[in-house]
Coordinates of C-alpha atoms in Angstrom, one line a residue:
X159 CA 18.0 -25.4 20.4
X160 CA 20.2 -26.0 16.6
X161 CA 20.3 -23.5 14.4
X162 CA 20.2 -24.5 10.7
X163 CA 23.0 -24.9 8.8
X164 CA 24.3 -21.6 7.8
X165 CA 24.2 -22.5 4.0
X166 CA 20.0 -23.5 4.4
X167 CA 18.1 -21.5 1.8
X168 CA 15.7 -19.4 3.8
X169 CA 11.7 -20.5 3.9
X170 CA 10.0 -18.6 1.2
X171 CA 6.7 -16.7 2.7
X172 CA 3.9 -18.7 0.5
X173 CA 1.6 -16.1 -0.8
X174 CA -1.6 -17.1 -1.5
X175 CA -3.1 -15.5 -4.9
X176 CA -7.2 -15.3 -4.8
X177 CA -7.7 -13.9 -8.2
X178 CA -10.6 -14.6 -11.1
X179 CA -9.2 -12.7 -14.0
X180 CA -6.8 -15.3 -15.6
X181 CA -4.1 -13.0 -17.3
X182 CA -4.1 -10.7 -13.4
X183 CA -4.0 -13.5 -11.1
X184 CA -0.7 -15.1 -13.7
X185 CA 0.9 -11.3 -13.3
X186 CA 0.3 -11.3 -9.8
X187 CA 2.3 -14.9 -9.6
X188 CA 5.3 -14.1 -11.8
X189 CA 6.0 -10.7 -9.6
X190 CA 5.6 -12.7 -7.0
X191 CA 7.6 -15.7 -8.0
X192 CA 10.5 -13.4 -9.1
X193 CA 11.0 -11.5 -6.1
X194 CA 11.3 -15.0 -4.4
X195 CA 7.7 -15.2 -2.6
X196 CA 6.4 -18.9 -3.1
X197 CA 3.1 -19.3 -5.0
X198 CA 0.0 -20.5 -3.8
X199 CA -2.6 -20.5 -6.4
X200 CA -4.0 -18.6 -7.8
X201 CA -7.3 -19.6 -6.6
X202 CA -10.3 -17.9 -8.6
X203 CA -12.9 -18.2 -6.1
X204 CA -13.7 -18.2 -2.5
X205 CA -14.2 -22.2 -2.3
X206 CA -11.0 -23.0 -4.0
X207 CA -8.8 -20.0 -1.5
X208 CA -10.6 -20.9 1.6
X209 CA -8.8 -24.7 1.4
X210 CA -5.3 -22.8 1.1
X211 CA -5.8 -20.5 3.7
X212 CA -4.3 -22.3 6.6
X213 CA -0.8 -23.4 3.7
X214 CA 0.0 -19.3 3.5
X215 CA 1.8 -16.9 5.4
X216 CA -0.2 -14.0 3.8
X217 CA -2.2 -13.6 0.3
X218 CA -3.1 -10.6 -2.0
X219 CA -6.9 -10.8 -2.5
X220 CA -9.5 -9.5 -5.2
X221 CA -12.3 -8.0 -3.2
X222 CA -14.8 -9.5 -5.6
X223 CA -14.6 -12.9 -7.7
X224 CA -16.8 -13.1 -10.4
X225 CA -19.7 -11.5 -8.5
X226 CA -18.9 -13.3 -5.1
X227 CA -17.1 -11.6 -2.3
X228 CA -13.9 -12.8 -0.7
X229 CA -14.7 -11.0 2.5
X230 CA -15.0 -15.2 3.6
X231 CA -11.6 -15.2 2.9
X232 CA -10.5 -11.9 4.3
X233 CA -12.0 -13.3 7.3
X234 CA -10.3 -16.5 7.6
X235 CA -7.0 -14.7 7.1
X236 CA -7.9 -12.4 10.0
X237 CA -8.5 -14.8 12.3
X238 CA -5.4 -16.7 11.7
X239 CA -3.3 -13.5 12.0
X240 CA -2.2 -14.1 8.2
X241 CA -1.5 -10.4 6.7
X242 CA -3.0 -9.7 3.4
X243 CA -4.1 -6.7 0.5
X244 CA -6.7 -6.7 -1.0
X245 CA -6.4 -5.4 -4.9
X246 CA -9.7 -3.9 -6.4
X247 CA -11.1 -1.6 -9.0
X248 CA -13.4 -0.8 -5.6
X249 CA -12.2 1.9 -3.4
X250 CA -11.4 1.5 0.2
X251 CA -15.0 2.7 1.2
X252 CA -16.9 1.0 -1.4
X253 CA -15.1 -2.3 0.9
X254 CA -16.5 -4.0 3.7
X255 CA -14.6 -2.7 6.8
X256 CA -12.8 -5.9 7.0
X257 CA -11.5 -5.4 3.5
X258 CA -11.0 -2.0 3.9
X259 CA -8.4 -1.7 7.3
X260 CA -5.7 -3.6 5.1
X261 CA -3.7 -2.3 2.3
X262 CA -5.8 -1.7 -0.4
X263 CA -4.1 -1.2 -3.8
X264 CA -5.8 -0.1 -7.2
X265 CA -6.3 -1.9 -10.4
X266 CA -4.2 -1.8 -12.7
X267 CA -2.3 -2.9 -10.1
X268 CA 2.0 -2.1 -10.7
X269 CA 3.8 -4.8 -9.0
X270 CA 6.6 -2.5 -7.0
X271 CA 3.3 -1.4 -5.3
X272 CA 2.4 -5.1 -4.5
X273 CA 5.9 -6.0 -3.4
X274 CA 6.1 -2.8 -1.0
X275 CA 2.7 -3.7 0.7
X276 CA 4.5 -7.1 1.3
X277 CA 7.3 -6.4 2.8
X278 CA 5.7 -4.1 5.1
X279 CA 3.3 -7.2 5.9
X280 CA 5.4 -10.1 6.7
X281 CA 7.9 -10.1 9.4
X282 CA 11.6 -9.9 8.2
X283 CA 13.3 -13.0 9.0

């Protein structure tokens, strides 16, 4: 086995961003972005996250997306072992227990909260 060249830039862990609330889901992205997590999204509803699912290493979910639930979503990241957080005006119990066993962070969310749950999520390389 080769390793990679020792000046290869390092694989940025693709978050995916399921968020309905235009001005959120763009905050959500620039934290992201600028603490050097690739984008995907954001997706504003379950249809348009579930086709990204299998591109991310891990995703920061809104429990509800204009009246639809992305517990679809929470699943499908479950079952592919992909870590995610869900971020809510809900609280934890209000959440299906699916939802509820990840990180679950407040809105307004504050993106050192965001980046914390992160790196505690995805392996460190």
């Amino acid at each position: 086995m080769t390793s990679p060249p020792q000046d290869a830039a390092p694989v940025k862990p693709r978050i995916l961003v399921v968020e309905d609330e235009y001005f959120i889901a763009e905050e959500i992205a620039d934290a992201l972005a600028a603490a050097g997590y690739a984008v995907v999204g954001p997706c504003p509803s379950v249809r348009q996250a579930m086709a990204w699912v299998e591109g991310c290493d891990a995703a920061v979910l809104d429990a509800s997306l204009r009246g639809e639930s992305s517990l679809p979503v929470a699943e499908a990241l479950a079952e592919q072992a992909k870590p995610f957080a869900v971020v809510t005006g809900f609280s934890a119990s209000q959440l299906p227990p699916a939802m509820a066993a990840v990180p679950v962070l407040a809105k307004p969310l504050r993106a050192r909260d965001l980046l914390k749950v992160l790196e505690e999520l995805l392996p460190r390389n």
